[in-house]
Amino acid sequence: MRFRAAFRVCESRNRAPLLLQPQASRSFSQLPLNPQRPSFGIAFDIDGVVLRGRVPIGGSPQALRRLYGDSGALKVPFLFLTNGGGVPESRRATELSELLGVHILPSQVVQGHSPFKTLLKRFENELIIATGKGEPAVVMSEYGFKKVLSLDEYASYFENIDPVSQYKMWTAKQESGNGSDSKKLVPKYDATSDRVKAAFVVSDPVDWGRDIQVLCDILRSGGLPGHKNTQQPPLYFAADDLEYQAAFPFERLGMGAFRIALESVFNRIHCNALEYVSFGKPNPFVFKNAEAILRQLQSSCNDNAIDNGDVGSNPLKTIYMIGDNPLVDIKGARQAGHPWFSILTRTGVFRGKDNHAEFPANLVVDTVEGAVDYILKEESTS
């Protein structure tokens, strides 16, 4: 992709819009260090900002290394705030560490489905269904849910529930959580008689036709396909992105597109409209949760810092959200308000010359490296 050496449109915290020229990169250790712990944090989107597929983009490895000290210790509290997912946070942290060349902790990875942990008390011992790419059942099991089935496995208990399955030539690798190990995770029970108490769309579904069919069966039968019951079980989506930037040069349909398809079909065949809850950006809960995690990470930064007693004595004055999608990343940061400051890159969904019209960011840059340049310079003079 061609990157512009263009200007940056900046509406800083207390200043009128500025036109900033690109600056030479400097490591954080070259900037004046405040003896206090850092009073700012950073939230990075992943797809279209630091990675495209599995390939680092926008100088992301170099940018992230500047947030660590020479010893490898974290100097600036940061995390990855993504609507993606499908694997446990611990595994995603390991993957990011390998791709980006820095040590990422599981606590620094907040995925679209991470808030599902808050529903554990309600559904811990209830039968739930999880669908999406990757290992959705494993994800939910690691969160502590005791009776989890992937939609793949659940559908296998109902003969002919997918009327066109025999025409599907692809072979899907069975989840590790659906093999012999699943007996350790899921108590023995009869899926054909136990009602599903909730359905979770953990990540982007792979087989839309099959998933829409089976979810409609579950949701319009009160949780037991083939039975009549208009009481819809709860339905949760990890995110609601209509599109996102993947390895293909142009945007791909996301979980929001699947939700629209499911809702359209369900509302045509059922007497009541589909009820659901969507997490992920731009949900205000996600940004509030990220802020709390950044405050925890702040306590481990700059071991030589002078503390006044507790972490709260040096609150985060600014949290920078670096994203590529105005309708998700920038909208969410704008809704969250203080202390969030939004930075829009041109390496993903957004590729405009100027700012986004409907959801303008505080700052527009070409790459994530340009965003980190701005942040470190801004904070060194604060």
Coordinates of C-alpha atoms in Angstrom, one line a residue:
M1 CA 0.0 0.0 0.0
R2 CA 1.2 3.5 -0.7
F3 CA 1.7 5.7 2.4
R4 CA 1.5 9.4 2.2
A5 CA 4.2 11.6 3.8
A6 CA 1.2 13.9 4.4
F7 CA 0.4 16.3 7.2
R8 CA -1.2 15.4 10.5
V9 CA -4.4 17.1 11.5
C10 CA -4.3 17.7 15.2
E11 CA -6.8 19.1 17.6
S12 CA -4.8 18.9 20.8
R13 CA -6.1 18.9 24.3
N14 CA -6.1 22.6 24.8
R15 CA -5.2 24.0 21.4
A16 CA -6.9 24.9 18.2
P17 CA -6.3 22.5 15.2
L18 CA -2.7 22.3 14.2
L19 CA -0.8 21.2 11.1
L20 CA 2.2 19.1 12.4
Q21 CA 5.1 18.0 10.3
P22 CA 6.6 14.5 10.7
Q23 CA 9.4 14.4 13.2
A24 CA 12.4 12.1 13.4
S25 CA 11.9 9.1 15.7
R26 CA 13.5 9.1 19.1
S27 CA 13.4 6.3 21.7
F28 CA 11.6 7.0 24.9
S29 CA 14.9 6.8 26.8
Q30 CA 16.1 9.8 24.8
L31 CA 13.2 11.9 26.1
P32 CA 13.2 13.6 29.5
L33 CA 11.8 11.2 32.1
N34 CA 9.4 12.2 34.8
P35 CA 10.4 10.8 38.2
Q36 CA 6.7 9.9 38.7
R37 CA 5.1 6.9 37.0
P38 CA 3.8 7.7 33.5
S39 CA 0.7 9.8 33.6
F40 CA -0.5 8.5 30.2
G41 CA -1.4 5.2 28.6
I42 CA -1.9 3.8 25.1
A43 CA -4.5 1.5 23.6
F44 CA -3.6 0.0 20.2
D45 CA -6.0 -1.6 17.8
I46 CA -4.4 -4.6 16.1
D47 CA -5.9 -5.3 12.6
G48 CA -5.0 -2.4 10.3
V49 CA -2.8 -0.6 12.9
V50 CA 0.0 -2.9 14.0
L51 CA -0.7 -6.0 11.8
R52 CA -2.3 -6.9 8.5
G53 CA -3.0 -10.5 8.8
R54 CA 0.2 -11.8 10.5
V55 CA 2.5 -9.1 9.0
P56 CA 3.6 -6.1 11.0
I57 CA 2.7 -2.8 9.4
G58 CA 3.4 0.9 9.9
G59 CA 6.7 0.4 11.8
S60 CA 4.8 -1.2 14.6
P61 CA 7.7 -3.3 16.0
Q62 CA 10.0 -0.3 16.2
A63 CA 7.2 1.8 17.7
L64 CA 6.4 -0.7 20.5
R65 CA 10.0 -1.2 21.4
R66 CA 10.2 2.4 22.3
L67 CA 7.7 1.8 25.1
Y68 CA 10.2 -0.4 26.9
G69 CA 13.4 0.4 28.7
D70 CA 16.9 -1.0 27.8
S71 CA 16.3 -3.8 30.3
G72 CA 13.1 -4.8 28.6
A73 CA 11.0 -3.5 31.4
L74 CA 7.7 -1.7 30.5
K75 CA 8.1 2.1 30.6
V76 CA 4.7 3.1 29.3
P77 CA 1.5 1.3 30.2
F78 CA -0.2 0.1 27.0
L79 CA -2.5 -2.7 25.8
F80 CA -4.1 -4.0 22.7
L81 CA -7.8 -3.2 22.4
T82 CA -9.2 -5.3 19.6
N83 CA -12.6 -6.5 18.5
G84 CA -10.9 -9.6 17.2
G85 CA -10.5 -12.9 19.0
G86 CA -11.2 -16.6 18.9
V87 CA -8.3 -17.7 21.0
P88 CA -7.5 -17.2 24.7
E89 CA -5.8 -14.0 25.7
S90 CA -2.7 -15.9 26.8
R91 CA -2.2 -17.5 23.4
R92 CA -2.9 -14.2 21.6
A93 CA -0.2 -12.5 23.8
T94 CA 2.3 -15.2 22.9
E95 CA 1.5 -14.7 19.2
L96 CA 1.8 -10.9 19.4
S97 CA 5.1 -11.2 21.2
E98 CA 6.5 -13.4 18.4
L99 CA 5.3 -11.2 15.6
L100 CA 6.2 -7.9 17.1
G101 CA 9.4 -8.7 19.0
V102 CA 8.4 -7.5 22.4
H103 CA 7.1 -9.3 25.5
I104 CA 3.4 -8.9 25.7
L105 CA 1.5 -10.0 28.9
P106 CA -1.9 -11.7 28.7
S107 CA -3.3 -8.7 30.7
Q108 CA -2.2 -6.4 27.9
V109 CA -4.6 -8.2 25.4
V110 CA -8.3 -7.1 25.6
Q111 CA -10.3 -8.9 22.9
G112 CA -13.9 -8.5 21.8
H113 CA -15.0 -11.5 23.9
S114 CA -13.0 -10.5 27.0
P115 CA -16.1 -8.9 28.7
F116 CA -17.8 -12.3 28.5
K117 CA -16.0 -13.1 31.7
T118 CA -18.4 -10.8 33.5
L119 CA -21.2 -13.2 32.7
L120 CA -19.6 -16.1 34.5
K121 CA -21.7 -15.9 37.6
R122 CA -24.9 -16.0 35.6
F123 CA -24.1 -18.9 33.2
E124 CA -21.2 -20.8 34.9
N125 CA -23.1 -24.1 35.3
E126 CA -25.6 -23.6 32.4
L127 CA -25.4 -25.1 28.9
I128 CA -24.1 -22.4 26.6
I129 CA -23.2 -22.5 22.9
A130 CA -20.1 -20.7 21.5
T131 CA -19.5 -20.0 17.8
G132 CA -16.9 -18.3 15.6
K133 CA -13.4 -18.9 14.1
G134 CA -10.6 -20.3 16.2
E135 CA -11.5 -22.1 19.4
P136 CA -14.6 -20.4 20.8
A137 CA -15.5 -23.2 23.2
V138 CA -11.9 -23.2 24.6
V139 CA -12.1 -19.5 25.1
M140 CA -15.3 -19.7 27.1
S141 CA -14.0 -22.7 29.1
E142 CA -10.9 -20.8 30.1
Y143 CA -13.1 -18.0 31.4
G144 CA -14.6 -20.6 33.8
F145 CA -17.8 -21.7 32.0
K146 CA -18.4 -25.3 32.9
K147 CA -20.9 -26.5 30.2
V148 CA -19.7 -25.1 26.9
L149 CA -20.2 -26.6 23.4
S150 CA -19.0 -25.1 20.2
L151 CA -21.8 -24.7 17.6
D152 CA -19.9 -27.3 15.5
E153 CA -20.2 -29.9 18.2
Y154 CA -23.7 -29.0 19.2
A155 CA -25.0 -29.3 15.6
S156 CA -23.5 -32.7 15.3
Y157 CA -26.0 -34.0 17.9
F158 CA -28.9 -33.2 15.7
E159 CA -29.1 -35.3 12.5
N160 CA -29.9 -33.2 9.4
I161 CA -30.0 -29.9 11.3
D162 CA -27.9 -28.5 8.5
P163 CA -29.7 -29.6 5.3
V164 CA -26.9 -28.8 3.0
S165 CA -24.0 -30.2 5.0
Q166 CA -23.4 -33.0 2.5
Y167 CA -22.6 -30.5 -0.2
K168 CA -19.8 -28.8 1.8
M169 CA -16.5 -30.0 0.5
W170 CA -14.3 -28.4 3.0
T171 CA -13.1 -30.2 6.1
A172 CA -13.0 -28.3 9.4
K173 CA -10.4 -29.1 11.9
Q174 CA -12.1 -30.0 15.1
E175 CA -11.4 -27.8 18.1
S176 CA -9.0 -29.2 20.7
G177 CA -11.9 -28.5 23.1
N178 CA -14.2 -30.8 21.2
G179 CA -12.0 -33.9 21.2
S180 CA -11.2 -36.2 24.0
D181 CA -10.1 -33.3 26.2
S182 CA -13.6 -31.9 26.1
K183 CA -14.8 -34.6 28.5
K184 CA -12.7 -32.9 31.1
L185 CA -14.2 -29.5 30.4
V186 CA -17.9 -30.4 29.9
P187 CA -19.9 -32.7 32.2
K188 CA -21.7 -35.6 30.5
Y189 CA -25.2 -34.6 29.5
D190 CA -27.7 -35.1 26.7
A191 CA -27.5 -32.1 24.5
T192 CA -30.7 -33.1 22.8
S193 CA -32.7 -32.7 26.0
D194 CA -30.8 -30.0 27.9
R195 CA -31.9 -26.4 26.9
V196 CA -29.3 -24.0 25.8
K197 CA -29.4 -21.1 28.3
A198 CA -27.3 -18.6 26.2
A199 CA -25.5 -18.3 22.8
F200 CA -22.2 -16.5 22.4
V201 CA -20.8 -15.3 19.1
V202 CA -17.2 -15.3 20.2
S203 CA -15.5 -14.4 16.9
D204 CA -16.3 -14.1 13.2
P205 CA -18.4 -17.2 12.2
V206 CA -16.9 -19.5 9.5
D207 CA -20.1 -21.2 8.2
W208 CA -22.7 -18.4 8.1
G209 CA -25.4 -20.5 6.6
R210 CA -25.1 -23.3 9.1
D211 CA -24.7 -20.9 12.0
I212 CA -27.7 -18.8 11.1
Q213 CA -29.8 -21.9 10.7
V214 CA -28.8 -23.5 14.1
L215 CA -28.9 -20.2 16.0
C216 CA -32.4 -19.6 14.7
D217 CA -33.4 -23.1 15.8
I218 CA -32.0 -22.5 19.3
L219 CA -33.3 -19.0 19.7
R220 CA -36.9 -19.5 18.5
S221 CA -37.4 -22.8 20.5
G222 CA -36.4 -21.6 23.9
G223 CA -33.0 -23.3 23.7
L224 CA -34.0 -26.8 22.4
P225 CA -34.3 -27.2 18.6
G226 CA -37.5 -28.9 17.5
H227 CA -39.6 -27.7 20.4
K228 CA -42.1 -24.8 20.7
N229 CA -41.1 -22.0 23.1
T230 CA -41.1 -18.3 22.3
Q231 CA -38.9 -17.4 25.2
Q232 CA -35.6 -16.5 23.5
P233 CA -32.4 -17.4 25.3
P234 CA -29.9 -14.5 25.7
L235 CA -27.6 -13.9 22.7
Y236 CA -24.3 -12.1 23.0
F237 CA -21.9 -10.8 20.3
A238 CA -18.3 -10.1 21.0
A239 CA -18.3 -7.1 18.6
D240 CA -20.4 -5.4 16.0
D241 CA -17.9 -4.3 13.3
L242 CA -19.5 -4.2 9.9
E243 CA -16.1 -4.3 8.3
Y244 CA -12.5 -4.6 9.3
Q245 CA -9.0 -4.7 7.7
A246 CA -7.5 -8.2 7.2
A247 CA -4.8 -9.4 4.9
F248 CA -6.8 -8.7 1.8
P249 CA -6.2 -5.2 0.4
F250 CA -9.8 -4.2 1.0
E251 CA -12.1 -4.4 4.0
R252 CA -13.8 -7.7 4.9
L253 CA -17.2 -8.2 6.4
G254 CA -17.1 -8.5 10.1
M255 CA -19.3 -9.8 13.0
G256 CA -21.7 -6.9 12.6
A257 CA -22.5 -8.1 9.1
F258 CA -23.2 -11.6 10.4
R259 CA -25.4 -10.0 13.1
I260 CA -27.4 -8.1 10.5
A261 CA -27.9 -11.3 8.5
L262 CA -29.0 -13.3 11.5
E263 CA -31.3 -10.6 12.7
S264 CA -32.9 -10.1 9.3
V265 CA -33.7 -13.9 8.9
F266 CA -34.8 -14.3 12.5
N267 CA -37.2 -11.4 12.4
R268 CA -38.8 -12.8 9.2
I269 CA -39.4 -16.3 10.7
H270 CA -40.2 -15.4 14.4
C271 CA -43.1 -13.5 16.0
N272 CA -40.7 -11.4 18.1
A273 CA -37.7 -9.4 17.1
L274 CA -34.3 -10.7 17.9
E275 CA -32.9 -9.5 21.2
Y276 CA -29.1 -9.4 21.7
V277 CA -26.2 -7.6 23.4
S278 CA -23.1 -6.5 21.6
F279 CA -19.8 -5.9 23.3
G280 CA -16.5 -4.7 21.7
K281 CA -15.6 -1.2 20.6
P282 CA -17.3 1.4 20.5
N283 CA -19.2 0.1 23.6
P284 CA -18.4 2.5 26.5
F285 CA -18.0 -0.4 28.9
V286 CA -15.0 -1.6 26.8
F287 CA -13.2 1.7 27.2
K288 CA -13.9 1.9 30.9
N289 CA -12.5 -1.6 31.4
A290 CA -9.4 -0.8 29.3
E291 CA -8.8 2.3 31.5
A292 CA -8.9 0.2 34.6
I293 CA -6.4 -2.3 33.1
L294 CA -4.1 0.5 32.1
R295 CA -4.1 1.9 35.6
Q296 CA -3.0 -1.5 36.9
L297 CA -0.3 -1.7 34.3
Q298 CA 0.8 1.8 35.3
S299 CA 1.9 0.5 38.7
S300 CA 4.5 -1.8 37.1
C301 CA 6.1 0.9 35.0
N302 CA 9.2 2.9 35.8
D303 CA 10.4 0.9 38.8
N304 CA 12.5 3.9 39.9
A305 CA 9.5 6.2 40.0
I306 CA 8.7 8.2 43.1
D307 CA 5.3 7.1 44.5
N308 CA 3.1 9.1 46.9
G309 CA 1.6 6.0 48.4
D310 CA -0.7 4.4 46.0
V311 CA -1.3 4.1 42.2
G312 CA -4.2 6.5 42.4
S313 CA -1.8 9.3 43.5
N314 CA -0.6 9.6 39.9
P315 CA -3.7 9.1 37.7
L316 CA -3.6 8.7 34.0
K317 CA -4.2 12.1 32.6
T318 CA -4.4 11.0 29.0
I319 CA -5.2 7.7 27.3
Y320 CA -4.4 7.5 23.6
M321 CA -6.6 5.3 21.4
I322 CA -4.7 4.4 18.2
G323 CA -7.1 2.9 15.6
D324 CA -7.9 2.7 11.9
N325 CA -11.7 2.5 12.0
P326 CA -13.5 5.8 12.7
L327 CA -16.8 4.1 13.4
V328 CA -15.3 1.8 16.0
D329 CA -12.0 3.1 17.4
I330 CA -12.6 6.9 17.1
K331 CA -16.3 6.8 17.9
G332 CA -15.6 4.8 21.0
A333 CA -12.9 7.1 22.3
R334 CA -15.0 10.2 21.6
Q335 CA -17.9 8.7 23.5
A336 CA -15.7 7.7 26.4
G337 CA -14.6 11.3 26.8
H338 CA -11.8 12.4 29.2
P339 CA -9.1 11.1 29.5
W340 CA -9.3 9.5 26.0
F341 CA -7.5 11.1 23.0
S342 CA -8.1 9.5 19.6
I343 CA -5.5 8.9 16.9
L344 CA -6.5 7.7 13.5
T345 CA -4.1 5.9 11.2
R346 CA -4.3 5.5 7.4
T347 CA -3.1 1.9 7.3
G348 CA -6.4 0.1 7.6
V349 CA -10.1 0.9 7.1
F350 CA -9.5 4.7 7.0
R351 CA -7.4 5.9 4.1
G352 CA -8.7 9.5 3.7
K353 CA -6.5 12.5 3.1
D354 CA -8.1 14.6 5.8
N355 CA -10.0 13.7 9.0
H356 CA -13.1 11.6 9.1
A357 CA -16.2 13.8 8.6
E358 CA -18.6 12.1 11.0
F359 CA -16.2 10.9 13.7
P360 CA -13.1 13.1 13.5
A361 CA -10.1 12.0 15.5
N362 CA -8.0 14.3 17.6
L363 CA -5.1 13.4 15.4
V364 CA -4.6 11.8 12.0
V365 CA -1.3 10.2 11.1
D366 CA 0.0 7.9 8.4
T367 CA 1.2 5.0 10.6
V368 CA 1.3 3.8 14.2
E369 CA 4.9 4.8 14.4
G370 CA 3.8 8.3 13.6
A371 CA 1.3 8.1 16.4
V372 CA 3.9 7.0 18.9
D373 CA 6.2 9.7 17.7
Y374 CA 3.6 12.3 18.5
I375 CA 2.7 10.8 21.9
L376 CA 6.2 10.6 23.2
K377 CA 7.0 14.1 22.1
E378 CA 3.8 15.5 23.6
E379 CA 4.3 13.7 26.9
S380 CA 8.0 14.7 27.2
T381 CA 7.0 18.4 27.2
S382 CA 3.9 18.0 29.4

